[in-house]
Amino acid sequence: MADDETPSQTQESSTAREFSANGTSMSTSDVEAKLDKGNIEEAESSLRERLSLNSEEARTLLGRLEYQRGNVEAALRVLDGIDLQAAIQKLQPSSQQAARLVLEGFYLKVKSLQKLGKFAEAAQDCANILDAVGRIFPQGIPDAQVESKLQEMISKAVELLPELLKQAGNYQEAMAAYRRVLLNPWNLDNDCCGRIQKAFAVFLLHSGLEAGPPSLGAQADGAYVPKNNLEEAILLLLVLMRKIHHGDIQWDPSVLDHLMYALSLCSQTPVLSKQLEELKPGVFHRTERWNLLALCCSGVGQNKAAMNLLRKSLHINERPNDLTALLLAAKICSEDSQLAAEGVGYAQRAVDNAKGVDEHLKGVGLRMLGLCLGKQAKVSSSDFERSRLQNEALKCLDSALSFEQDNPDIIFELGAHYAELRNLNAALRFAKKYIDITGGSVMKGWRLLALILSAQQRFTEAEVVTDAALDETGKWEQGPLLRLKAKLKVSQSRPMEAIETYCYLLALVQAQRKSSGPMKIDSQVEDDKVKEFEVWYGLASLYSSLSHWKDVEVCVKKARAMKQYSAELVHTEGFMHQERGEIQEALASYINASLLDPFYVPSKVRIGALLSKLGSNSLPVARTLLSDALRIEPTNRKAWYHLGMVHKDDGRLADAIDCLQAASMLEESDPVENFRSIL
Amino acid sequence: MSSSNPGSPSATATSSSSASSFSSKAHSCIQALSSILSTVPSSVSSSSSLLHDPTVSSQISTLLRDPDSGSGDNNLCRWLYDTFHSPDPELKLVVLRFVPIVAGIYLSRIALRKSLAGFEAILLALYAHETTARDGQPISVNVPDLTQPSIYHEAKSSVKTQATELNLAVISPTLEPHGTMRSSRRARIVGVALELYYSKISQMPVSSKLEFCEFCDIWATGIQNKPSSSSSSKQKTILLPWELLQPSLRILGHCLLGAHKSKKLYEAASMATKSLYERSLHDIDAKAILATSSLLRLEKMALDPKLNVDHTEIDMSLAL
């Protein structure tokens, strides 16, 4: 900083400066003239005479004048004339006024050193100030007995010390200083304490240096002590938010943003939601608050809550064109067929609003639109509407791809859609591209490819793909691939090998259930049960196709231990009855399965098939059930076949031919597992 | 600045015998490096000078960007691998310095079906180091409930609960050992390497952090935002699952809001954060949107002079 700069840093008029003390005042002009010529002693004696000051008082005023005028080095020179070190040693607890003067002089020196970039020296001197204060008030600073200007100076020194250490690059000492400042009683006011806490929290979050837990001795006493930087930062930020809620300090948006950052990293956005909810109205515009809350909910999968908030904020009278909210709403809707129609609306609005700087999001909007349309198609009530929606969905996804050629998600979704429509060649192209682009790191890509190959009846290649996928997958995630492999072996009429695969998978699943003992959370335990259930159920189906009924019974029992009420298991038992000729029991089981799960298609198909053989009175019922099955799963070839037979028995030959043709076409392109299990 | 992380010992050697053995290790390392690089300045004589020397770093970076750099027989990869296995922790830091560029180039080349065994060996070595250091424990953070008093606040807690109500958030789950790079575990392995890099970031030179910001841009949007970049072609973006995104966000937070003074790093981090924000909108990833948007707002606030008043400034009155 240039020595002859004169910044105007005072609130009073900068041109006419005045000293005042002991009831008198004088203009600074001739003192300034003396200082400019370097006559510090003369300036000092002139001041002492006119204002009846002692040497230290005069020097302090001169130092301040030079500092104000921007002559920082000169200020230091002036202050060198007082023996601050000795003065500080002589401080008594009794005389606060004298203490204040000396400490102010010292503080001026500290600030001057800071302005000159001599941070380490400044920090050392600042620490000396705090030590001196500690000597004046050995029991800590009492509340009301400190003279206000002294307190002001102490507060500034306390706030400055850690900053100086940071500026000097002594991060470890800065951490220690922050703690010294915050964990001891300095009688700081709320604002000052708040600023220091915030600065410490930011330092903890971003300095990149682990502070280690604080050493506290007796202070702990049942209070929560954070163990690492992130914990300590989050604690401090929550404390600050509490002060804001109570009105102890003013609203500071950066506190919330730091907390948002920290909590998102920890996936603890519900805690953030609570903070947002506690803020008084007016801090945020209500739509902004709803959108932030929706993001917090969505971040942890609380989709229903998120949608409720987004519906409010996207209402026509609020902010219906907010692109982020529209995309988020569309995404949540695209995952639930009951919400898909609503999602189409949001996605379309997103596409319409992706203009100007947001144009890059148009492809995303189109992708969401495609997904929502595809999901909507699944619950459509008529064939005509279903195919219309599916075609539109494909068009949207194609369009999205033109905006984002390398977006792996769009490529996968196109592959899955084409597969469901049984356009297997197109599906294959996309599935291969997806694996290339993602380097084979996502399992669903491998599964899609294997299923498409199996639908094309290329079983050996499908198995090769599955084996390649198994190589690239960690042990604990291999479950779905092994199940797929077993089914492929069944399709190739190698049931014994299929059983072997299932047994291997069973061992894996059981090992996983027993490992990672007590640290398991509930959802993990449930997950493991589901996995084991699937293995036993798979084995049951397999034995069922081989007519090994004793083995089927054993497997069903084991599966039931994992999941008591399962439509699949009841259905398997039904099949067993049917094959043994126990038709009434079979029918009862199938009906029970349908009651357990109204969307379980195989049971509907079987009931329809059985009823169609019971005489012409049951044909209408059979037809209803089979049509219902086809509504849920339009590519179920058995349903088409039996429906065709029903039409034939009822004399509607043209319809029968249509259905049987459909069944035949589907048989040629049936994958070993339903394509729906992919999306 | 010494690190207090128990996973890796303090950077200063403790006894003279280990000091001399470390310095001889550093010597042999530097010697080996001289046969790979074209010039190694004579000022580079110890592990810390190796860490900070700009000529050595830029040569290594250039070689790593070479189209065939990641293969199994590449001698630079071999050198990095061997150096990381040295017992001298400062030499490990030298290897860590290159994590952004190794991870960045590795992930960008996955789709190209090249041999990347050299890079994979380095990344697996870093992963194995962390697996041993963490000893089967996840890294978790307790998000406190303010109804319990803490060292920073008081609260009227009616029941003295024993800390059973801990709200533990796992920020890095338990590591399973991996001897080979399986595609499905790739993101996790690279993510752990980034976590290790972050744990030592206060000791990393600015050039390393700049490289990280550069790769963040490429990962997120495929566009290299360096003004001096020779190739302006659009590169492919990569899949950014949370395992990669989370450590990246922590590193960027440090580059953007940490107490360093480099204006260049600040600008690079700012661009990288914008890229990640756009990418999070593309993927409609709620957590990432929250984290990146908050960083962008904080950056704006840090530049606003009205919000950055110096409260420690001296009272300017000339009255006693």
XYZ file of C-alpha atoms in Angstrom, chain B residues 18-304:
287
model
C 14.719 -43.506 8.748
C 15.402 -40.024 7.392
C 18.453 -41.219 5.593
C 16.722 -44.347 4.330
C 13.857 -42.167 3.073
C 16.220 -39.807 1.357
C 18.003 -42.686 -0.315
C 14.604 -44.029 -1.445
C 13.806 -40.600 -2.826
C 17.123 -40.606 -4.601
C 16.584 -43.929 -6.289
C 13.094 -42.784 -7.271
C 14.424 -39.627 -8.835
C 17.098 -41.581 -10.605
C 14.536 -43.967 -12.040
C 12.472 -40.999 -13.153
C 15.397 -39.464 -15.001
C 15.457 -42.424 -17.339
C 11.812 -41.806 -18.236
C 11.675 -38.023 -18.502
C 13.786 -35.934 -20.795
C 15.023 -33.530 -18.113
C 15.035 -33.675 -14.353
C 16.426 -30.445 -12.880
C 19.251 -30.847 -10.417
C 17.254 -28.886 -7.830
C 15.048 -31.942 -7.479
C 16.825 -33.880 -4.791
C 14.266 -34.768 -2.174
C 10.698 -36.047 -2.145
C 9.218 -32.658 -1.310
C 11.090 -30.939 -4.134
C 9.887 -33.729 -6.390
C 6.331 -32.971 -5.328
C 6.537 -29.296 -6.125
C 8.892 -29.031 -9.078
C 6.932 -27.633 -12.040
C 9.179 -28.987 -14.847
C 8.895 -32.538 -13.566
C 5.109 -32.256 -13.093
C 4.444 -30.817 -16.508
C 6.574 -33.473 -18.197
C 4.796 -36.248 -16.342
C 1.395 -34.718 -17.131
C 2.239 -34.483 -20.812
C 3.430 -38.071 -20.928
C 0.278 -39.231 -19.165
C -1.870 -37.508 -21.788
C -0.141 -39.451 -24.528
C -2.639 -41.681 -26.401
C -0.935 -44.924 -25.373
C 0.002 -43.939 -21.878
C -2.153 -46.293 -19.834
C -1.009 -49.652 -21.099
C 0.383 -52.338 -18.850
C 3.964 -51.983 -19.993
C 4.130 -48.210 -19.780
C 7.174 -47.334 -17.718
C 5.750 -44.122 -16.295
C 2.804 -46.052 -14.871
C 5.261 -48.549 -13.508
C 7.227 -45.767 -11.864
C 4.091 -44.291 -10.289
C 3.049 -47.719 -9.046
C 6.470 -48.450 -7.539
C 6.762 -45.008 -6.024
C 3.420 -45.354 -4.296
C 4.586 -48.559 -2.670
C 7.551 -46.818 -1.152
C 7.404 -46.545 2.653
C 8.176 -42.807 2.511
C 4.855 -40.988 2.897
C 6.133 -37.957 0.990
C 6.795 -40.123 -2.035
C 3.210 -41.365 -1.785
C 2.153 -37.717 -1.959
C 4.047 -37.384 -5.228
C 1.911 -40.127 -6.735
C -1.284 -38.679 -5.249
C -0.523 -35.410 -6.978
C -1.232 -37.149 -10.286
C -4.518 -38.778 -9.256
C -6.708 -36.215 -11.070
C -4.957 -36.725 -14.352
C -4.701 -40.512 -14.082
C -8.344 -40.865 -13.029
C -9.478 -38.332 -15.617
C -7.731 -39.899 -18.569
C -8.591 -43.411 -17.445
C -12.315 -42.730 -17.223
C -12.367 -40.861 -20.531
C -10.722 -43.750 -22.335
C -12.927 -46.559 -21.045
C -15.175 -46.481 -24.075
C -12.210 -46.681 -26.431
C -11.352 -50.297 -25.636
C -7.674 -49.552 -25.151
C -5.462 -51.416 -22.772
C -5.482 -49.441 -19.546
C -3.771 -51.939 -17.278
C -1.131 -49.438 -16.216
C -3.667 -46.921 -14.942
C -5.721 -49.684 -13.376
C -2.724 -50.946 -11.445
C -2.144 -47.508 -9.944
C -5.808 -46.997 -9.042
C -6.063 -50.467 -7.517
C -2.942 -49.776 -5.447
C -4.531 -46.599 -4.066
C -7.745 -48.490 -3.363
C -5.883 -51.276 -1.573
C -4.066 -48.708 0.568
C -7.357 -47.192 1.680
C -8.925 -50.609 2.280
C -6.135 -51.479 4.691
C -6.149 -48.064 6.336
C -9.899 -48.123 6.973
C -9.806 -51.620 8.401
C -13.317 -52.620 7.382
C -14.960 -49.538 8.886
C -17.209 -47.220 6.927
C -16.649 -43.479 7.165
C -19.655 -42.004 8.850
C -20.700 -38.626 10.114
C -23.082 -37.967 12.951
C -25.664 -35.308 12.235
C -26.491 -34.039 15.705
C -29.847 -33.271 17.147
C -29.740 -29.895 18.845
C -31.961 -30.991 21.704
C -28.803 -32.511 23.169
C -26.316 -29.912 24.437
C -22.979 -29.732 22.692
C -19.711 -27.946 23.229
C -21.013 -25.083 21.125
C -24.501 -24.673 22.507
C -26.670 -25.342 25.481
C -29.940 -27.142 25.443
C -32.474 -28.220 27.985
C -32.343 -31.918 27.446
C -35.026 -33.635 29.424
C -33.632 -37.117 29.146
C -29.960 -37.852 29.411
C -29.712 -40.219 26.505
C -26.488 -42.046 25.986
C -25.838 -41.016 22.400
C -28.076 -43.873 21.323
C -29.979 -41.408 19.196
C -27.043 -40.867 16.896
C -28.103 -40.007 13.395
C -25.227 -41.666 11.599
C -24.835 -40.844 7.937
C -22.467 -43.076 6.055
C -20.492 -40.966 3.646
C -18.212 -43.734 2.463
C -19.355 -47.326 2.922
C -17.114 -50.213 3.974
C -14.542 -51.114 1.387
C -14.374 -54.608 -0.013
C -10.976 -55.721 -1.253
C -10.671 -55.828 -5.032
C -7.741 -57.381 -6.746
C -8.877 -56.623 -10.275
C -10.791 -53.809 -11.888
C -14.326 -55.067 -12.542
C -16.422 -52.627 -14.558
C -19.231 -52.536 -12.055
C -16.801 -51.503 -9.308
C -14.843 -49.046 -11.416
C -16.657 -45.931 -10.214
C -16.207 -46.942 -6.580
C -12.500 -47.678 -6.976
C -11.808 -44.382 -8.706
C -14.023 -42.627 -6.170
C -11.941 -44.018 -3.308
C -8.775 -42.822 -5.048
C -10.365 -39.369 -5.159
C -11.246 -39.629 -1.465
C -7.600 -40.406 -0.698
C -6.573 -37.433 -2.816
C -8.961 -35.197 -0.902
C -7.594 -36.324 2.449
C -4.198 -34.932 1.443
C -5.398 -32.011 -0.586
C -3.963 -29.347 1.664
C -0.510 -30.612 0.647
C -1.182 -30.806 -3.066
C 0.305 -28.148 -5.371
C -2.059 -25.814 -7.181
C -1.232 -27.312 -10.583
C -2.662 -30.640 -9.459
C -5.909 -29.016 -8.357
C -6.120 -27.150 -11.664
C -5.889 -30.467 -13.475
C -8.731 -31.778 -11.358
C -10.958 -28.846 -12.292
C -10.126 -29.398 -15.937
C -11.214 -33.018 -15.772
C -14.384 -32.148 -13.903
C -15.349 -30.025 -16.881
C -14.680 -32.873 -19.271
C -16.482 -35.464 -17.155
C -19.515 -33.267 -16.761
C -20.048 -31.717 -20.149
C -17.365 -33.056 -22.436
C -16.157 -29.552 -23.096
C -12.670 -28.624 -22.054
C -12.891 -25.132 -20.679
C -9.196 -24.327 -20.574
C -8.599 -21.234 -22.698
C -5.216 -22.534 -23.770
C -6.391 -25.972 -24.797
C -5.013 -27.042 -28.116
C -7.744 -29.508 -28.952
C -11.160 -27.934 -29.078
C -12.876 -31.163 -29.985
C -15.748 -32.274 -27.813
C -14.831 -35.225 -25.678
C -17.219 -37.780 -24.339
C -18.794 -37.279 -20.974
C -18.724 -40.126 -18.503
C -21.275 -41.695 -16.224
C -21.208 -39.772 -12.965
C -22.657 -41.917 -10.218
C -22.681 -40.595 -6.679
C -19.541 -42.579 -5.815
C -17.584 -40.351 -8.180
C -19.619 -37.224 -7.757
C -19.437 -36.951 -3.990
C -15.637 -36.895 -3.593
C -15.432 -34.604 -6.631
C -17.767 -32.131 -4.953
C -15.611 -32.111 -1.827
C -12.492 -31.408 -3.838
C -14.231 -28.641 -5.767
C -15.514 -27.131 -2.527
C -11.934 -26.872 -1.345
C -10.777 -25.328 -4.621
C -13.600 -22.809 -4.585
C -13.985 -21.890 -0.935
C -10.825 -23.086 0.761
C -8.322 -20.638 2.157
C -5.905 -20.613 -0.769
C -4.949 -17.534 -2.691
C -4.754 -18.670 -6.286
C -7.038 -16.665 -8.536
C -6.448 -19.086 -11.393
C -7.603 -22.018 -9.289
C -10.648 -20.097 -8.165
C -11.682 -19.399 -11.745
C -11.082 -22.968 -12.843
C -13.098 -24.275 -9.898
C -15.875 -21.850 -10.701
C -16.139 -23.143 -14.264
C -15.996 -26.742 -13.106
C -18.783 -26.126 -10.582
C -20.970 -24.579 -13.275
C -20.341 -27.595 -15.488
C -21.295 -29.983 -12.713
C -24.414 -27.950 -11.970
C -25.523 -28.153 -15.591
C -24.778 -31.823 -15.606
C -26.820 -32.377 -12.444
C -29.778 -30.678 -14.147
C -29.324 -32.963 -17.117
C -29.388 -36.020 -14.913
C -32.078 -34.477 -12.690
C -30.056 -35.600 -9.675
C -31.598 -33.822 -6.681
C -28.657 -34.156 -4.287
C -26.192 -32.956 -6.871
C -28.449 -30.051 -7.815
C -28.613 -28.978 -4.174
C -24.871 -29.283 -3.605
C -23.731 -27.565 -6.817
C -26.301 -24.784 -6.708
C -25.320 -23.958 -3.130
C -21.652 -23.759 -4.162
C -22.539 -21.391 -6.987
C -24.541 -19.129 -4.698
C -21.731 -19.135 -2.134
C -19.247 -18.187 -4.791
C -21.396 -15.249 -5.805
C -21.747 -14.138 -2.203
C -18.013 -14.320 -1.643
C -17.510 -11.834 -4.463
C -20.060 -9.358 -3.192
